[in-house]
GROMACS .gro file of N, CA and C in nm:
model
  495
    1MET      N    1  -5.203  -8.619 -12.924
    1MET     CA    2  -5.172  -8.636 -12.782
    1MET      C    3  -5.243  -8.771 -12.726
    2ARG      N    4  -5.173  -8.835 -12.653
    2ARG     CA    5  -5.232  -8.962 -12.588
    2ARG      C    6  -5.246  -8.939 -12.435
    3TYR      N    7  -5.353  -8.986 -12.389
    3TYR     CA    8  -5.385  -8.978 -12.249
    3TYR      C    9  -5.402  -9.119 -12.188
    4GLU      N   10  -5.356  -9.141 -12.069
    4GLU     CA   11  -5.364  -9.273 -12.013
    4GLU      C   12  -5.464  -9.281 -11.891
    5VAL      N   13  -5.560  -9.370 -11.907
    5VAL     CA   14  -5.658  -9.377 -11.799
    5VAL      C   15  -5.634  -9.504 -11.722
    6ARG      N   16  -5.596  -9.489 -11.589
    6ARG     CA   17  -5.580  -9.609 -11.517
    6ARG      C   18  -5.710  -9.621 -11.427
    7GLU      N   19  -5.791  -9.725 -11.474
    7GLU     CA   20  -5.921  -9.727 -11.413
    7GLU      C   21  -5.923  -9.847 -11.316
    8ARG      N   22  -5.996  -9.823 -11.203
    8ARG     CA   23  -6.036  -9.931 -11.118
    8ARG      C   24  -6.173  -9.969 -11.165
    9LEU      N   25  -6.231 -10.068 -11.091
    9LEU     CA   26  -6.372 -10.095 -11.119
    9LEU      C   27  -6.440  -9.965 -11.081
   10PHE      N   28  -6.479  -9.884 -11.176
   10PHE     CA   29  -6.520  -9.745 -11.149
   10PHE      C   30  -6.674  -9.751 -11.095
   11ALA      N   31  -6.689  -9.667 -10.993
   11ALA     CA   32  -6.825  -9.650 -10.948
   11ALA      C   33  -6.839  -9.500 -10.923
   12VAL      N   34  -6.961  -9.463 -10.941
   12VAL     CA   35  -6.995  -9.321 -10.916
   12VAL      C   36  -6.950  -9.293 -10.768
   13GLY      N   37  -6.881  -9.175 -10.749
   13GLY     CA   38  -6.839  -9.145 -10.615
   13GLY      C   39  -6.686  -9.158 -10.607
   14GLU      N   40  -6.627  -9.238 -10.706
   14GLU     CA   41  -6.483  -9.254 -10.704
   14GLU      C   42  -6.423  -9.148 -10.801
   15ASP      N   43  -6.291  -9.118 -10.766
   15ASP     CA   44  -6.220  -9.024 -10.856
   15ASP      C   45  -6.097  -9.095 -10.914
   16TYR      N   46  -6.058  -9.047 -11.025
   16TYR     CA   47  -5.929  -9.104 -11.083
   16TYR      C   48  -5.867  -8.995 -11.177
   17TRP      N   49  -5.734  -9.002 -11.184
   17TRP     CA   50  -5.658  -8.917 -11.265
   17TRP      C   51  -5.639  -8.974 -11.411
   18ILE      N   52  -5.637  -8.890 -11.508
   18ILE     CA   53  -5.594  -8.926 -11.633
   18ILE      C   54  -5.468  -8.841 -11.666
   19GLU      N   55  -5.360  -8.920 -11.704
   19GLU     CA   56  -5.231  -8.869 -11.732
   19GLU      C   57  -5.206  -8.843 -11.882
   20ASP      N   58  -5.119  -8.747 -11.914
   20ASP     CA   59  -5.082  -8.723 -12.055
   20ASP      C   60  -4.974  -8.824 -12.087
   21GLU      N   61  -4.926  -8.819 -12.205
   21GLU     CA   62  -4.824  -8.924 -12.248
   21GLU      C   63  -4.694  -8.905 -12.189
   22HIS      N   64  -4.672  -8.789 -12.116
   22HIS     CA   65  -4.549  -8.764 -12.042
   22HIS      C   66  -4.558  -8.799 -11.895
   23GLY      N   67  -4.677  -8.847 -11.849
   23GLY     CA   68  -4.700  -8.885 -11.715
   23GLY      C   69  -4.747  -8.778 -11.626
   24ARG      N   70  -4.782  -8.669 -11.689
   24ARG     CA   71  -4.834  -8.548 -11.608
   24ARG      C   72  -4.988  -8.563 -11.589
   25LYS      N   73  -5.035  -8.524 -11.479
   25LYS     CA   74  -5.175  -8.524 -11.448
   25LYS      C   75  -5.244  -8.421 -11.553
   26ALA      N   76  -5.338  -8.475 -11.626
   26ALA     CA   77  -5.414  -8.386 -11.714
   26ALA      C   78  -5.548  -8.361 -11.679
   27PHE      N   79  -5.625  -8.465 -11.638
   27PHE     CA   80  -5.764  -8.439 -11.599
   27PHE      C   81  -5.791  -8.538 -11.472
   28LEU      N   82  -5.886  -8.486 -11.391
   28LEU     CA   83  -5.937  -8.565 -11.282
   28LEU      C   84  -6.085  -8.589 -11.309
   29VAL      N   85  -6.120  -8.723 -11.316
   29VAL     CA   86  -6.258  -8.754 -11.323
   29VAL      C   87  -6.307  -8.771 -11.183
   30ASP      N   88  -6.398  -8.681 -11.153
   30ASP     CA   89  -6.449  -8.672 -11.009
   30ASP      C   90  -6.593  -8.721 -11.005
   31GLY      N   91  -6.620  -8.841 -10.958
   31GLY     CA   92  -6.753  -8.900 -10.955
   31GLY      C   93  -6.828  -8.841 -10.835
   32LYS      N   94  -6.944  -8.795 -10.858
   32LYS     CA   95  -7.026  -8.739 -10.751
   32LYS      C   96  -7.121  -8.842 -10.691
   33ALA      N   97  -7.102  -8.879 -10.563
   33ALA     CA   98  -7.188  -8.976 -10.505
   33ALA      C   99  -7.306  -8.904 -10.443
   34MET      N  100  -7.406  -8.985 -10.400
   34MET     CA  101  -7.519  -8.938 -10.325
   34MET      C  102  -7.612  -8.837 -10.419
   35ARG      N  103  -7.618  -8.863 -10.542
   35ARG     CA  104  -7.694  -8.785 -10.643
   35ARG      C  105  -7.800  -8.883 -10.696
   36LEU      N  106  -7.910  -8.832 -10.733
   36LEU     CA  107  -8.017  -8.911 -10.799
   36LEU      C  108  -7.979  -8.958 -10.932
   37ARG      N  109  -7.887  -8.898 -10.998
   37ARG     CA  110  -7.850  -8.951 -11.136
   37ARG      C  111  -7.687  -8.954 -11.135
   38ASP      N  112  -7.639  -9.038 -11.225
   38ASP     CA  113  -7.500  -9.062 -11.237
   38ASP      C  114  -7.438  -8.924 -11.280
   39THR      N  115  -7.344  -8.871 -11.204
   39THR     CA  116  -7.277  -8.743 -11.228
   39THR      C  117  -7.137  -8.747 -11.217
   40PHE      N  118  -7.057  -8.683 -11.307
   40PHE     CA  119  -6.912  -8.675 -11.298
   40PHE      C  120  -6.873  -8.544 -11.344
   41GLU      N  121  -6.753  -8.496 -11.287
   41GLU     CA  122  -6.697  -8.364 -11.332
   41GLU      C  123  -6.552  -8.401 -11.389
   42LEU      N  124  -6.519  -8.347 -11.504
   42LEU     CA  125  -6.387  -8.361 -11.557
   42LEU      C  126  -6.314  -8.232 -11.523
   43LYS      N  127  -6.217  -8.239 -11.430
   43LYS     CA  128  -6.148  -8.131 -11.387
   43LYS      C  129  -5.993  -8.119 -11.449
   44GLY      N  130  -5.944  -7.998 -11.460
   44GLY     CA  131  -5.805  -7.982 -11.498
   44GLY      C  132  -5.721  -8.011 -11.383
   45PRO      N  133  -5.589  -8.002 -11.392
   45PRO     CA  134  -5.494  -8.036 -11.288
   45PRO      C  135  -5.506  -7.929 -11.181
   46ASP      N  136  -5.550  -7.811 -11.210
   46ASP     CA  137  -5.569  -7.707 -11.112
   46ASP      C  138  -5.693  -7.716 -11.024
   47GLY      N  139  -5.781  -7.816 -11.059
   47GLY     CA  140  -5.897  -7.837 -10.993
   47GLY      C  141  -6.028  -7.766 -11.045
   48ARG      N  142  -6.006  -7.690 -11.151
   48ARG     CA  143  -6.112  -7.621 -11.222
   48ARG      C  144  -6.196  -7.711 -11.304
   49VAL      N  145  -6.326  -7.710 -11.298
   49VAL     CA  146  -6.425  -7.792 -11.365
   49VAL      C  147  -6.417  -7.751 -11.514
   50LEU      N  148  -6.380  -7.841 -11.593
   50LEU     CA  149  -6.375  -7.828 -11.737
   50LEU      C  150  -6.505  -7.864 -11.810
   51ILE      N  151  -6.557  -7.985 -11.763
   51ILE     CA  152  -6.680  -8.043 -11.820
   51ILE      C  153  -6.756  -8.106 -11.708
   52ASP      N  154  -6.895  -8.090 -11.705
   52ASP     CA  155  -6.984  -8.156 -11.624
   52ASP      C  156  -7.054  -8.271 -11.709
   53ILE      N  157  -7.063  -8.392 -11.655
   53ILE     CA  158  -7.125  -8.505 -11.720
   53ILE      C  159  -7.233  -8.553 -11.626
   54HIS      N  160  -7.349  -8.569 -11.673
   54HIS     CA  161  -7.454  -8.626 -11.598
   54HIS      C  162  -7.555  -8.702 -11.679
   55GLN      N  163  -7.629  -8.801 -11.610
   55GLN     CA  164  -7.724  -8.877 -11.681
   55GLN      C  165  -7.855  -8.793 -11.693
   56LYS      N  166  -7.906  -8.801 -11.810
   56LYS     CA  167  -8.030  -8.729 -11.843
   56LYS      C  168  -8.148  -8.797 -11.774
   57MET      N  169  -8.223  -8.732 -11.697
   57MET     CA  170  -8.331  -8.775 -11.635
   57MET      C  171  -8.455  -8.793 -11.723
   58PHE      N  172  -8.540  -8.888 -11.693
   58PHE     CA  173  -8.661  -8.898 -11.779
   58PHE      C  174  -8.644  -8.912 -11.928
   59ALA      N  175  -8.539  -8.997 -11.975
   59ALA     CA  176  -8.516  -9.016 -12.107
   59ALA      C  177  -8.553  -9.165 -12.140
   60LEU      N  178  -8.603  -9.201 -12.243
   60LEU     CA  179  -8.658  -9.332 -12.283
   60LEU      C  180  -8.527  -9.427 -12.289
   61ARG      N  181  -8.416  -9.372 -12.338
   61ARG     CA  182  -8.300  -9.463 -12.343
   61ARG      C  183  -8.193  -9.390 -12.251
   62ASP      N  184  -8.103  -9.472 -12.187
   62ASP     CA  185  -7.998  -9.409 -12.118
   62ASP      C  186  -7.925  -9.313 -12.190
   63THR      N  187  -7.914  -9.187 -12.147
   63THR     CA  188  -7.849  -9.071 -12.217
   63THR      C  189  -7.763  -9.009 -12.121
   64MET      N  190  -7.643  -8.968 -12.161
   64MET     CA  191  -7.548  -8.879 -12.083
   64MET      C  192  -7.533  -8.749 -12.148
   65VAL      N  193  -7.540  -8.646 -12.062
   65VAL     CA  194  -7.529  -8.509 -12.109
   65VAL      C  195  -7.386  -8.450 -12.064
   66ILE      N  196  -7.324  -8.384 -12.169
   66ILE     CA  197  -7.199  -8.321 -12.135
   66ILE      C  198  -7.223  -8.173 -12.144
   67GLU      N  199  -7.187  -8.096 -12.045
   67GLU     CA  200  -7.201  -7.951 -12.029
   67GLU      C  201  -7.067  -7.881 -12.000
   68ARG      N  202  -7.060  -7.762 -12.057
   68ARG     CA  203  -6.942  -7.675 -12.039
   68ARG      C  204  -6.987  -7.538 -11.999
   69ASP      N  205  -6.939  -7.484 -11.889
   69ASP     CA  206  -6.967  -7.350 -11.845
   69ASP      C  207  -7.123  -7.334 -11.832
   70GLY      N  208  -7.186  -7.432 -11.783
   70GLY     CA  209  -7.338  -7.418 -11.763
   70GLY      C  210  -7.416  -7.443 -11.876
   71GLY      N  211  -7.373  -7.463 -12.000
   71GLY     CA  212  -7.435  -7.486 -12.126
   71GLY      C  213  -7.417  -7.623 -12.180
   72GLN      N  214  -7.519  -7.685 -12.232
   72GLN     CA  215  -7.507  -7.820 -12.292
   72GLN      C  216  -7.409  -7.816 -12.415
   73LEU      N  217  -7.324  -7.913 -12.409
   73LEU     CA  218  -7.227  -7.926 -12.522
   73LEU      C  219  -7.270  -8.052 -12.602
   74ALA      N  220  -7.304  -8.159 -12.542
   74ALA     CA  221  -7.342  -8.281 -12.621
   74ALA      C  222  -7.437  -8.375 -12.544
   75LYS      N  223  -7.498  -8.458 -12.620
   75LYS     CA  224  -7.574  -8.577 -12.560
   75LYS      C  225  -7.520  -8.698 -12.620
   76ILE      N  226  -7.512  -8.808 -12.540
   76ILE     CA  227  -7.460  -8.936 -12.582
   76ILE      C  228  -7.571  -9.037 -12.546
   77ARG      N  229  -7.587  -9.121 -12.645
   77ARG     CA  230  -7.672  -9.237 -12.629
   77ARG      C  231  -7.651  -9.351 -12.730
   78ARG      N  232  -7.684  -9.473 -12.701
   78ARG     CA  233  -7.666  -9.582 -12.793
   78ARG      C  234  -7.748  -9.559 -12.916
   79LYS      N  235  -7.686  -9.584 -13.034
   79LYS     CA  236  -7.756  -9.566 -13.148
   79LYS      C  237  -7.869  -9.655 -13.161
   80ARG      N  238  -7.984  -9.603 -13.202
   80ARG     CA  239  -8.117  -9.676 -13.202
   80ARG      C  240  -8.119  -9.788 -13.294
   81LEU      N  241  -8.086  -9.755 -13.414
   81LEU     CA  242  -8.111  -9.870 -13.516
   81LEU      C  243  -7.992  -9.950 -13.549
   82SER      N  244  -7.891  -9.964 -13.454
   82SER     CA  245  -7.770 -10.032 -13.478
   82SER      C  246  -7.786 -10.176 -13.436
   83LEU      N  247  -7.740 -10.266 -13.520
   83LEU     CA  248  -7.746 -10.413 -13.478
   83LEU      C  249  -7.635 -10.441 -13.375
   84LEU      N  250  -7.537 -10.345 -13.366
   84LEU     CA  251  -7.423 -10.368 -13.275
   84LEU      C  252  -7.457 -10.284 -13.146
   85ARG      N  253  -7.440 -10.356 -13.038
   85ARG     CA  254  -7.464 -10.297 -12.907
   85ARG      C  255  -7.354 -10.187 -12.882
   86ASN      N  256  -7.234 -10.208 -12.941
   86ASN     CA  257  -7.132 -10.102 -12.915
   86ASN      C  258  -7.119  -9.992 -13.018
   87HIS      N  259  -7.231  -9.929 -13.033
   87HIS     CA  260  -7.240  -9.821 -13.136
   87HIS      C  261  -7.319  -9.700 -13.069
   88TYR      N  262  -7.246  -9.591 -13.051
   88TYR     CA  263  -7.306  -9.477 -12.971
   88TYR      C  264  -7.307  -9.353 -13.067
   89ARG      N  265  -7.402  -9.267 -13.050
   89ARG     CA  266  -7.407  -9.135 -13.123
   89ARG      C  267  -7.383  -9.028 -13.024
   90VAL      N  268  -7.305  -8.941 -13.062
   90VAL     CA  269  -7.286  -8.813 -12.983
   90VAL      C  270  -7.344  -8.695 -13.066
   91GLU      N  271  -7.439  -8.627 -13.008
   91GLU     CA  272  -7.497  -8.515 -13.076
   91GLU      C  273  -7.452  -8.388 -13.011
   92LEU      N  274  -7.373  -8.309 -13.078
   92LEU     CA  275  -7.323  -8.187 -13.030
   92LEU      C  276  -7.432  -8.084 -13.044
   93VAL      N  277  -7.423  -7.978 -12.957
   93VAL     CA  278  -7.535  -7.879 -12.957
   93VAL      C  279  -7.530  -7.804 -13.095
   94ASP      N  280  -7.432  -7.789 -13.159
   94ASP     CA  281  -7.429  -7.718 -13.291
   94ASP      C  282  -7.488  -7.809 -13.403
   95GLY      N  283  -7.541  -7.940 -13.368
   95GLY     CA  284  -7.598  -8.024 -13.478
   95GLY      C  285  -7.509  -8.120 -13.534
   96THR      N  286  -7.371  -8.107 -13.507
   96THR     CA  287  -7.274  -8.202 -13.550
   96THR      C  288  -7.297  -8.337 -13.481
   97GLU      N  289  -7.283  -8.448 -13.546
   97GLU     CA  290  -7.292  -8.579 -13.486
   97GLU      C  291  -7.147  -8.657 -13.500
   98LEU      N  292  -7.112  -8.710 -13.389
   98LEU     CA  293  -6.996  -8.796 -13.390
   98LEU      C  294  -7.038  -8.940 -13.365
   99ASP      N  295  -6.966  -9.026 -13.428
   99ASP     CA  296  -6.997  -9.174 -13.418
   99ASP      C  297  -6.891  -9.241 -13.330
  100VAL      N  298  -6.942  -9.327 -13.243
  100VAL     CA  299  -6.848  -9.394 -13.144
  100VAL      C  300  -6.882  -9.548 -13.170
  101SER      N  301  -6.785  -9.625 -13.216
  101SER     CA  302  -6.807  -9.761 -13.234
  101SER      C  303  -6.684  -9.843 -13.207
  102GLY      N  304  -6.712  -9.973 -13.174
  102GLY     CA  305  -6.602 -10.071 -13.154
  102GLY      C  306  -6.638 -10.154 -13.028
  103LYS      N  307  -6.539 -10.207 -12.964
  103LYS     CA  308  -6.558 -10.289 -12.856
  103LYS      C  309  -6.544 -10.209 -12.722
  104ILE      N  310  -6.652 -10.142 -12.685
  104ILE     CA  311  -6.653 -10.042 -12.574
  104ILE      C  312  -6.604 -10.120 -12.457
  105LEU      N  313  -6.657 -10.235 -12.415
  105LEU     CA  314  -6.623 -10.299 -12.287
  105LEU      C  315  -6.482 -10.350 -12.288
  106ASP      N  316  -6.421 -10.368 -12.411
  106ASP     CA  317  -6.285 -10.412 -12.414
  106ASP      C  318  -6.192 -10.295 -12.427
  107ARG      N  319  -6.252 -10.176 -12.430
  107ARG     CA  320  -6.169 -10.049 -12.440
  107ARG      C  321  -6.100 -10.039 -12.577
  108GLU      N  322  -6.166 -10.079 -12.684
  108GLU     CA  323  -6.110 -10.078 -12.811
  108GLU      C  324  -6.220 -10.022 -12.908
  109PHE      N  325  -6.216  -9.885 -12.921
  109PHE     CA  326  -6.317  -9.813 -13.002
  109PHE      C  327  -6.267  -9.687 -13.052
  110ALA      N  328  -6.341  -9.629 -13.138
  110ALA     CA  329  -6.310  -9.509 -13.209
  110ALA      C  330  -6.411  -9.407 -13.198
  111VAL      N  331  -6.367  -9.280 -13.201
  111VAL     CA  332  -6.460  -9.160 -13.215
  111VAL      C  333  -6.439  -9.101 -13.358
  112GLU      N  334  -6.539  -9.091 -13.434
  112GLU     CA  335  -6.527  -9.032 -13.564
  112GLU      C  336  -6.637  -8.924 -13.603
  113TYR      N  337  -6.587  -8.839 -13.696
  113TYR     CA  338  -6.673  -8.735 -13.739
  113TYR      C  339  -6.679  -8.754 -13.896
  114ASP      N  340  -6.792  -8.786 -13.949
  114ASP     CA  341  -6.819  -8.798 -14.097
  114ASP      C  342  -6.703  -8.891 -14.159
  115GLY      N  343  -6.677  -9.000 -14.080
  115GLY     CA  344  -6.572  -9.094 -14.140
  115GLY      C  345  -6.437  -9.070 -14.103
  116GLU      N  346  -6.406  -8.954 -14.043
  116GLU     CA  347  -6.275  -8.908 -14.007
  116GLU      C  348  -6.250  -8.939 -13.868
  117LEU      N  349  -6.133  -9.008 -13.834
  117LEU     CA  350  -6.097  -9.052 -13.704
  117LEU      C  351  -6.059  -8.927 -13.623
  118LEU      N  352  -6.119  -8.905 -13.500
  118LEU     CA  353  -6.087  -8.799 -13.410
  118LEU      C  354  -6.007  -8.856 -13.301
  119ALA      N  355  -6.050  -8.973 -13.244
  119ALA     CA  356  -5.977  -9.038 -13.126
  119ALA      C  357  -5.986  -9.185 -13.136
  120ASP      N  358  -5.883  -9.250 -13.091
  120ASP     CA  359  -5.877  -9.388 -13.087
  120ASP      C  360  -5.859  -9.436 -12.942
  121ILE      N  361  -5.945  -9.515 -12.887
  121ILE     CA  362  -5.935  -9.554 -12.741
  121ILE      C  363  -5.899  -9.696 -12.747
  122SER      N  364  -5.778  -9.728 -12.678
  122SER     CA  365  -5.745  -9.872 -12.677
  122SER      C  366  -5.650  -9.904 -12.565
  123ARG      N  367  -5.641 -10.036 -12.533
  123ARG     CA  368  -5.551 -10.093 -12.435
  123ARG      C  369  -5.428 -10.136 -12.497
  124ARG      N  370  -5.426 -10.152 -12.636
  124ARG     CA  371  -5.321 -10.224 -12.693
  124ARG      C  372  -5.182 -10.164 -12.690
  125TRP      N  373  -5.176 -10.029 -12.658
  125TRP     CA  374  -5.044  -9.963 -12.662
  125TRP      C  375  -4.986  -9.971 -12.516
  126LEU      N  376  -5.059 -10.017 -12.433
  126LEU     CA  377  -5.018 -10.004 -12.283
  126LEU      C  378  -4.999 -10.144 -12.223
  127ARG      N  379  -4.907 -10.149 -12.137
  127ARG     CA  380  -4.873 -10.278 -12.064
  127ARG      C  381  -4.925 -10.288 -11.928
  128VAL      N  382  -4.965 -10.168 -11.876
  128VAL     CA  383  -5.018 -10.172 -11.738
  128VAL      C  384  -5.156 -10.225 -11.744
  129ARG      N  385  -5.193 -10.313 -11.642
  129ARG     CA  386  -5.314 -10.380 -11.628
  129ARG      C  387  -5.425 -10.268 -11.600
  130ASP      N  388  -5.557 -10.279 -11.643
  130ASP     CA  389  -5.656 -10.191 -11.611
  130ASP      C  390  -5.634 -10.051 -11.661
  131THR      N  391  -5.566 -10.036 -11.770
  131THR     CA  392  -5.534  -9.899 -11.815
  131THR      C  393  -5.572  -9.900 -11.966
  132TYR      N  394  -5.617  -9.790 -12.014
  132TYR     CA  395  -5.642  -9.775 -12.168
  132TYR      C  396  -5.603  -9.630 -12.201
  133GLY      N  397  -5.576  -9.618 -12.324
  133GLY     CA  398  -5.534  -9.493 -12.370
  133GLY      C  399  -5.646  -9.420 -12.462
  134VAL      N  400  -5.640  -9.291 -12.450
  134VAL     CA  401  -5.724  -9.210 -12.539
  134VAL      C  402  -5.637  -9.129 -12.630
  135ASN      N  403  -5.621  -9.176 -12.753
  135ASN     CA  404  -5.535  -9.120 -12.846
  135ASN      C  405  -5.594  -9.009 -12.930
  136VAL      N  406  -5.576  -8.877 -12.902
  136VAL     CA  407  -5.652  -8.778 -12.981
  136VAL      C  408  -5.571  -8.749 -13.106
  137ILE      N  409  -5.629  -8.781 -13.217
  137ILE     CA  410  -5.561  -8.786 -13.353
  137ILE      C  411  -5.545  -8.637 -13.414
  138ARG      N  412  -5.661  -8.564 -13.413
  138ARG     CA  413  -5.656  -8.437 -13.476
  138ARG      C  414  -5.614  -8.330 -13.376
  139GLU      N  415  -5.514  -8.245 -13.416
  139GLU     CA  416  -5.455  -8.150 -13.327
  139GLU      C  417  -5.563  -8.038 -13.287
  140ASP      N  418  -5.654  -8.015 -13.379
  140ASP     CA  419  -5.767  -7.911 -13.342
  140ASP      C  420  -5.886  -7.964 -13.273
  141ALA      N  421  -5.882  -8.096 -13.232
  141ALA     CA  422  -5.989  -8.156 -13.159
  141ALA      C  423  -5.972  -8.106 -13.009
  142ASP      N  424  -6.087  -8.113 -12.936
  142ASP     CA  425  -6.101  -8.079 -12.800
  142ASP      C  426  -6.069  -8.202 -12.710
  143PRO      N  427  -5.945  -8.203 -12.659
  143PRO     CA  428  -5.910  -8.334 -12.581
  143PRO      C  429  -6.008  -8.359 -12.457
  144ALA      N  430  -6.048  -8.248 -12.390
  144ALA     CA  431  -6.134  -8.268 -12.275
  144ALA      C  432  -6.269  -8.330 -12.316
  145LEU      N  433  -6.323  -8.284 -12.433
  145LEU     CA  434  -6.454  -8.336 -12.484
  145LEU      C  435  -6.434  -8.488 -12.524
  146LEU      N  436  -6.320  -8.517 -12.585
  146LEU     CA  437  -6.306  -8.659 -12.636
  146LEU      C  438  -6.281  -8.750 -12.520
  147VAL      N  439  -6.207  -8.707 -12.407
  147VAL     CA  440  -6.195  -8.786 -12.295
  147VAL      C  441  -6.326  -8.813 -12.230
  148ALA      N  442  -6.418  -8.702 -12.214
  148ALA     CA  443  -6.543  -8.707 -12.162
  148ALA      C  444  -6.631  -8.806 -12.237
  149ILE      N  445  -6.624  -8.807 -12.366
  149ILE     CA  446  -6.703  -8.903 -12.449
  149ILE      C  447  -6.658  -9.047 -12.409
  150ALA      N  448  -6.528  -9.072 -12.410
  150ALA     CA  449  -6.481  -9.202 -12.370
  150ALA      C  450  -6.533  -9.253 -12.238
  151VAL      N  451  -6.529  -9.162 -12.138
  151VAL     CA  452  -6.581  -9.187 -12.004
  151VAL      C  453  -6.735  -9.220 -12.006
  152CYS      N  454  -6.803  -9.136 -12.082
  152CYS     CA  455  -6.939  -9.155 -12.103
  152CYS      C  456  -6.987  -9.293 -12.162
  153VAL      N  457  -6.933  -9.321 -12.279
  153VAL     CA  458  -6.968  -9.448 -12.340
  153VAL      C  459  -6.935  -9.575 -12.271
  154ILE      N  460  -6.815  -9.562 -12.198
  154ILE     CA  461  -6.778  -9.687 -12.116
  154ILE      C  462  -6.888  -9.689 -11.990
  155HIS      N  463  -6.915  -9.586 -11.935
  155HIS     CA  464  -7.013  -9.584 -11.831
  155HIS      C  465  -7.154  -9.639 -11.874
  156LEU      N  466  -7.192  -9.589 -11.997
  156LEU     CA  467  -7.326  -9.643 -12.051
  156LEU      C  468  -7.320  -9.789 -12.083
  157ALA      N  469  -7.214  -9.833 -12.139
  157ALA     CA  470  -7.205  -9.977 -12.178
  157ALA      C  471  -7.192 -10.057 -12.060
  158GLU      N  472  -7.122 -10.022 -11.955
  158GLU     CA  473  -7.109 -10.097 -11.843
  158GLU      C  474  -7.254 -10.103 -11.771
  159LYS      N  475  -7.325  -9.995 -11.764
  159LYS     CA  476  -7.452  -9.985 -11.703
  159LYS      C  477  -7.547 -10.067 -11.782
  160GLU      N  478  -7.544 -10.076 -11.905
  160GLU     CA  479  -7.630 -10.159 -11.994
  160GLU      C  480  -7.609 -10.305 -11.969
  161ARG      N  481  -7.485 -10.338 -11.940
  161ARG     CA  482  -7.433 -10.475 -11.916
  161ARG      C  483  -7.474 -10.522 -11.783
  162GLY      N  484  -7.493 -10.415 -11.689
  162GLY     CA  485  -7.534 -10.445 -11.555
  162GLY      C  486  -7.418 -10.448 -11.461
  163ASP      N  487  -7.301 -10.393 -11.504
  163ASP     CA  488  -7.187 -10.375 -11.412
  163ASP      C  489  -7.193 -10.278 -11.305
  164LEU      N  490  -7.294 -10.181 -11.329
  164LEU     CA  491  -7.304 -10.067 -11.244
  164LEU      C  492  -7.449 -10.073 -11.179
  165ASP      N  493  -7.455 -10.007 -11.060
  165ASP     CA  494  -7.592 -10.004 -10.998
  165ASP      C  495  -7.669  -9.903 -11.062
   0.00000   0.00000   0.00000
């Protein structure tokens, strides 16, 4: 399943829709303004919160936390010992680790588990400016989680580069 993200220069407090490959609204990224930390909600088309995303306070490195139904699902941070700035680690609560690498700021990267591709994030399939796709490869993968991971790593990379306040 492929999802299209039409992004504006995103800032916390702004909302945007993510559509499926048929043009139907699949997820709403709801940026929460006026908070001490960067906070987003990933909502379904019915407005129900599927995933909460927020910046972890008091962390040595910028870390985003993904929660579902009040419980932590994952933590995302830049990989510590990587020579590449565009390499992130996703630590799921069950101990599983996902690897995110590629050209994050160019929206050309992949999410992998143990060398297996779970999602491919790219602009190359789309002709619309300021749009990128999240192509979920495995049918048994959690699309909401993979979309949330893409939103988080882009946010962290832009923050590190200084694009965000």
